[in-house]
Coordinates of C-alpha atoms in Angstrom, one line a residue:
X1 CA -10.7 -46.6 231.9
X2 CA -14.4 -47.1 232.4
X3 CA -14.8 -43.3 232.5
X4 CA -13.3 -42.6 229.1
X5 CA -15.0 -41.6 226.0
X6 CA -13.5 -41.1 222.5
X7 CA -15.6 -38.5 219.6
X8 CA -14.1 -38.9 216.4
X9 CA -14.8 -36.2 214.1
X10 CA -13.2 -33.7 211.7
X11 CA -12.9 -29.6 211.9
X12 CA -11.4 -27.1 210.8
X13 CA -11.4 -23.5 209.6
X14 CA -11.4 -24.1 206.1
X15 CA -14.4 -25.6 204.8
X16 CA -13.6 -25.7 201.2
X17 CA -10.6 -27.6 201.3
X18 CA -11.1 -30.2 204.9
X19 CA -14.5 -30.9 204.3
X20 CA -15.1 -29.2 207.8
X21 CA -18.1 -30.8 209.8
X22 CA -18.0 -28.1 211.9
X23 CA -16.0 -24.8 212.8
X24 CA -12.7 -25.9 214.7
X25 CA -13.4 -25.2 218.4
X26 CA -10.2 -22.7 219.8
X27 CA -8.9 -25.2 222.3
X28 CA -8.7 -27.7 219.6
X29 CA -7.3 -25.3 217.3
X30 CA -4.6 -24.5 219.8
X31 CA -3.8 -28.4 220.9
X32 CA -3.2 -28.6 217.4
X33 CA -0.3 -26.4 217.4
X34 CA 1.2 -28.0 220.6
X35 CA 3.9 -31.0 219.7
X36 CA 3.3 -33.9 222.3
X37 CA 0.9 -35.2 224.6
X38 CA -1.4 -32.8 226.3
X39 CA -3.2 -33.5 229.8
X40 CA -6.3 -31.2 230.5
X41 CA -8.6 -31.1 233.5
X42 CA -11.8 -30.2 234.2
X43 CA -12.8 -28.9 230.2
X44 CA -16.1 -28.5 229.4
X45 CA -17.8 -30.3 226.2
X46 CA -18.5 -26.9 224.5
X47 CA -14.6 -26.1 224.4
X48 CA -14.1 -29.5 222.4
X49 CA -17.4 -29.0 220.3
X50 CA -19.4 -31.6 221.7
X51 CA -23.3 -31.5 222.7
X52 CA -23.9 -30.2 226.3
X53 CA -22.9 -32.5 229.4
X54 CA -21.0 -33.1 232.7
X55 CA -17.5 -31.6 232.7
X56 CA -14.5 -33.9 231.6
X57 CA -12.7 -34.8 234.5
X58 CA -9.2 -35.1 232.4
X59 CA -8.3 -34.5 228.6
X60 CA -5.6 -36.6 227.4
X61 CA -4.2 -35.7 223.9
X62 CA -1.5 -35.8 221.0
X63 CA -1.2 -33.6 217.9
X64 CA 0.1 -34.7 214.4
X65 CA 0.6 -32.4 211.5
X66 CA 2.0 -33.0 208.3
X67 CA 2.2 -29.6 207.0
X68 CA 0.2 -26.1 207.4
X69 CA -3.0 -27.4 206.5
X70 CA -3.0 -31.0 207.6
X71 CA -3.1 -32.3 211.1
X72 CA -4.5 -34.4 213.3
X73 CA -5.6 -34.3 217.1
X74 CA -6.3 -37.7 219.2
X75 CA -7.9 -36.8 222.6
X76 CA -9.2 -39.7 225.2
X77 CA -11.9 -37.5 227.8
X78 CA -12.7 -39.1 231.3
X79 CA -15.6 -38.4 233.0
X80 CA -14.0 -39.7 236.3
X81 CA -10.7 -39.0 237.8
X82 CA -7.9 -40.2 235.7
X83 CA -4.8 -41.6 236.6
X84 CA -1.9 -40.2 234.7
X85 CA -1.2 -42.2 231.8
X86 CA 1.9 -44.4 231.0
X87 CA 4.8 -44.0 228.2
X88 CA 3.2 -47.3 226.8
X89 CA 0.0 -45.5 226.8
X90 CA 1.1 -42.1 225.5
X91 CA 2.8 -44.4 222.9
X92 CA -0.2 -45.9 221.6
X93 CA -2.3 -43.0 221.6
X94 CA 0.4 -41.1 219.5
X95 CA 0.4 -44.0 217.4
X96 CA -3.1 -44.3 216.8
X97 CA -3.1 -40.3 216.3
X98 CA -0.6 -41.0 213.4
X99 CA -2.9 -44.2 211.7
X100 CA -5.8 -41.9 211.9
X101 CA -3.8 -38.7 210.4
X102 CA -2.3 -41.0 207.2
X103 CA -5.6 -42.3 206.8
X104 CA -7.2 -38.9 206.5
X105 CA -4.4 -37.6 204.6
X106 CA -4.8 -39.9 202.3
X107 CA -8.8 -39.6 201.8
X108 CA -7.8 -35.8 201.2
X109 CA -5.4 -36.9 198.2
X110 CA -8.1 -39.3 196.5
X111 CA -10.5 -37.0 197.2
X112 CA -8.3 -34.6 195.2
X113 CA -7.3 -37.2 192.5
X114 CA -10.7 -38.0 191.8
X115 CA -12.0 -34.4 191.5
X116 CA -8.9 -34.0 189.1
X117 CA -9.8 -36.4 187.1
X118 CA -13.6 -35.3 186.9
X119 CA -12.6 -32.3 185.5
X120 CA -10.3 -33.5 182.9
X121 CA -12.8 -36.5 182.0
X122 CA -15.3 -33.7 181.5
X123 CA -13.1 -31.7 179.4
X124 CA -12.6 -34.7 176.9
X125 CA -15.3 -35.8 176.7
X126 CA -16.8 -32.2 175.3
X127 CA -14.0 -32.0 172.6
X128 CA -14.9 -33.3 169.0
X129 CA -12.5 -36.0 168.9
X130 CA -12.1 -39.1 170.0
X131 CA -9.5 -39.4 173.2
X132 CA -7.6 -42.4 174.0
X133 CA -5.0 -43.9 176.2
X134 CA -2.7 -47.0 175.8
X135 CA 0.5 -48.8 177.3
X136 CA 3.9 -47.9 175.4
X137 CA 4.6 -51.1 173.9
X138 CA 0.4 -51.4 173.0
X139 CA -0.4 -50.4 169.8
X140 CA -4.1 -50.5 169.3
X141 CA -4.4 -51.9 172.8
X142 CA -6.3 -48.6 174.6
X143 CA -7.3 -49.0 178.0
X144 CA -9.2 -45.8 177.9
X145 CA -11.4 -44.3 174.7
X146 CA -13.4 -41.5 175.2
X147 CA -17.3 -42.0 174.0
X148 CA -17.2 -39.7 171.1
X149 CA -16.1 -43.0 169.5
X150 CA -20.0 -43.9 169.7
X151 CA -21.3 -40.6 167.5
X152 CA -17.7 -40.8 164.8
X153 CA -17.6 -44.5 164.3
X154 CA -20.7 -46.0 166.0
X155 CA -19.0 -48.7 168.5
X156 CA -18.9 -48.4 172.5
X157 CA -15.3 -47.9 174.0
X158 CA -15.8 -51.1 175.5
X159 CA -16.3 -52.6 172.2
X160 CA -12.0 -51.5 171.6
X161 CA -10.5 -51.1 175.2
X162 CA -8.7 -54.5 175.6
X163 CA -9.6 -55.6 172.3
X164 CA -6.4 -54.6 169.6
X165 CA -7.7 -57.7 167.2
X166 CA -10.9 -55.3 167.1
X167 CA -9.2 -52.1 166.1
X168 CA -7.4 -54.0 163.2
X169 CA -10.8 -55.8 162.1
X170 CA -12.2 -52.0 162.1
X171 CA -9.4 -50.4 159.5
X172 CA -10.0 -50.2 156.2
X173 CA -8.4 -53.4 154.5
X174 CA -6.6 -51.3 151.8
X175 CA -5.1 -49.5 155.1
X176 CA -4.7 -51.9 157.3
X177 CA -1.3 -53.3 156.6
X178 CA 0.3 -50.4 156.4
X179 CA -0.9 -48.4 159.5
X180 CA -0.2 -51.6 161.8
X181 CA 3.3 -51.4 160.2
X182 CA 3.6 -47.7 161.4
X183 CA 2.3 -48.1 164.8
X184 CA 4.7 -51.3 165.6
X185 CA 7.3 -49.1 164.2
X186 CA 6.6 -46.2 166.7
X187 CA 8.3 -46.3 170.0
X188 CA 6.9 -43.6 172.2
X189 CA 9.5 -44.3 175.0
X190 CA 12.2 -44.0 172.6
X191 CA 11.3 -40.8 170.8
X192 CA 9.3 -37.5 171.6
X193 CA 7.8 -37.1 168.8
X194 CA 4.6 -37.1 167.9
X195 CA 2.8 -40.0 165.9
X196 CA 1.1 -38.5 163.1
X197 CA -0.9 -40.7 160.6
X198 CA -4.3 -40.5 158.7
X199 CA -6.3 -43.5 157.7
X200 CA -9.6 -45.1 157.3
X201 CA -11.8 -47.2 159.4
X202 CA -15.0 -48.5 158.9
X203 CA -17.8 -47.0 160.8
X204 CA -20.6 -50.2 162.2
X205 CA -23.0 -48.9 159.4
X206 CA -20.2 -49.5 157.2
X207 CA -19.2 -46.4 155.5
X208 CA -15.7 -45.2 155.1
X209 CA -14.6 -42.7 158.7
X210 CA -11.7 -40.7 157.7
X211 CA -9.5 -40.4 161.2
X212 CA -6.3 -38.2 161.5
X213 CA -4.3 -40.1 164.5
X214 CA -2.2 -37.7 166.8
X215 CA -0.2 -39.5 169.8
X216 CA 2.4 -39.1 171.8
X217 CA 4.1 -40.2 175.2
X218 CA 3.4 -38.8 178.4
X219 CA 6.5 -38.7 180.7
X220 CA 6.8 -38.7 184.4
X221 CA 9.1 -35.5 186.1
X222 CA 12.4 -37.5 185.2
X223 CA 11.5 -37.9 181.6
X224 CA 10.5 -41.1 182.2
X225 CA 7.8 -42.4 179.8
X226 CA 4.5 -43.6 181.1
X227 CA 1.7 -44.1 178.9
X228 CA 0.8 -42.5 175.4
X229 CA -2.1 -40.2 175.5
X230 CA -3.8 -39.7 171.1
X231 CA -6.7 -37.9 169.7
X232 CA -7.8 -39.1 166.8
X233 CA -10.1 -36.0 164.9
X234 CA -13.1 -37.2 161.9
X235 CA -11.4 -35.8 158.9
X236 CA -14.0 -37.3 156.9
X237 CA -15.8 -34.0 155.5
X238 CA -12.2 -32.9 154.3
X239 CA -11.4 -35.7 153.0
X240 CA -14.4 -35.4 151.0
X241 CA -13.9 -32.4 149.9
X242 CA -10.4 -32.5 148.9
X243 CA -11.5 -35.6 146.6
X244 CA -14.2 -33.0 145.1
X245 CA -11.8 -30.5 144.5
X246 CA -9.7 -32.8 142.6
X247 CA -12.2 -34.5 140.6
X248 CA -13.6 -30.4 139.6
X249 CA -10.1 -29.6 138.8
X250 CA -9.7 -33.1 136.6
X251 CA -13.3 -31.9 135.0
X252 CA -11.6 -28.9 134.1
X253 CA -8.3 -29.9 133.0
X254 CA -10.8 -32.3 130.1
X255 CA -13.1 -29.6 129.3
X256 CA -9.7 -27.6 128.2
X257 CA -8.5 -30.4 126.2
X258 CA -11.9 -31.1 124.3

């Protein structure tokens, strides 16, 4: 009616996880808890946390809850004298209630998701190895690479997500053939086993980057496969060393034999 007047907003007693404008006033902490539609009269603004004002004639409201810590209460105040609402009503504000209770439900779970996902980004991103993910049947094909690829082989991830003729142009010729032989030969949704294989690629400078490649498939709750998650770790300083470890042991094998 003319006399009605709607208030969104959002409380609740937890401010940590509802994002809570304000503490939940009692009588909409108790509607909460009531299944139905609710008819109030004569309920002052403070009891529904609102500024100061006239009285609300009549409260009409429904509840939804989903679980413990998610619900959601519709209210329509008049200011006038209200005339009791009908099933077609009730049904449309109940309705409405239940849009407005998915949709916040739903900003809760991206909101979750993304904060998730901050935290894990953050975590690879401080590790000293290069992080990447691709589709099972992909192989070279990553649609995410973390950017310690920058500092280890001197290309942006954009420069390789995408981009698989890229990653083979980037191996080192006398390993190219052989590691794009292993990879096609992997199948992560077939196996759960790791992929293990070290080769060489050429970092934009040009100098040899020894990489030790470690990937797998990550599976859904009903084994299912999903994507493959690697880390590939700069093995270039013990690379180096092993070859000057040989070549000192090769010195000393000749100084015998002279």
């Amino acid at each position: 009616g003319g006399g009605d007047e709607f208030h969104p907003g959002v409380c609740g007693p937890d401010t940590h996880r509802l994002a809570v404008s304000q503490d939940c006033p009692e009588l909409i902490e108790r509607l909460l808890g009531i299944e139905g539609t609710t008819h109030h009269t004569d309920v002052s603004r403070e009891r529904l946390g609102l500024p100061a004002g006239p009285d609300f004639a009549s409260v009409y409201g429904v509840a939804v809850r989903s679980s413990e810590d998610i619900a959601c209460w519709l209210g329509v105040m008049g200011s006038e004298d209200a005339i009791a609402w009908d099933p077609e009503s009730v049904l449309i504000l109940r309705l409405v209630a239940r849009h407005l209770h998915v949709l916040f439900a739903s900003y809760r779970a991206d909101k979750h998701r993304r904060a998730v996902e901050h935290k894990y980004r953050t975590l690879v991103e401080q590790i000293p190895a290069i992080t990447y993910y691709r589709g099972l049947d992909a192989p070279g094909d990553a649609s995410f690479i973390s950017p310690q690829i920058k500092e280890i082989l001197g290309y942006l991830p954009e420069d390789f997500i995408g981009n698989p003729d890229f990653f083979r142009e980037c191996l080192h010729p006398e390993d190219r053939e052989w590691v794009l032989e292993q990879q096609t030969a992997y199948r992560p949704g077939q196996t759960t086993k790791y992929l293990r294989v070290c080769y060489r690629m050429l970092h934009r400078d040009g100098h040899v980057v020894w990489l030790a490649n470690h990937a797998l498939a990550v599976r859904a709750e009903d084994g299912s496969p999903k994507f493959v998650i690697g880390v590939l770790f700069d093995m270039t300083d013990t690379k180096q060393l092993e070859e000057q470890f040989r070549h000192a042991q090769k010195m000393e094998a000749v100084g015998r034999l002279a």
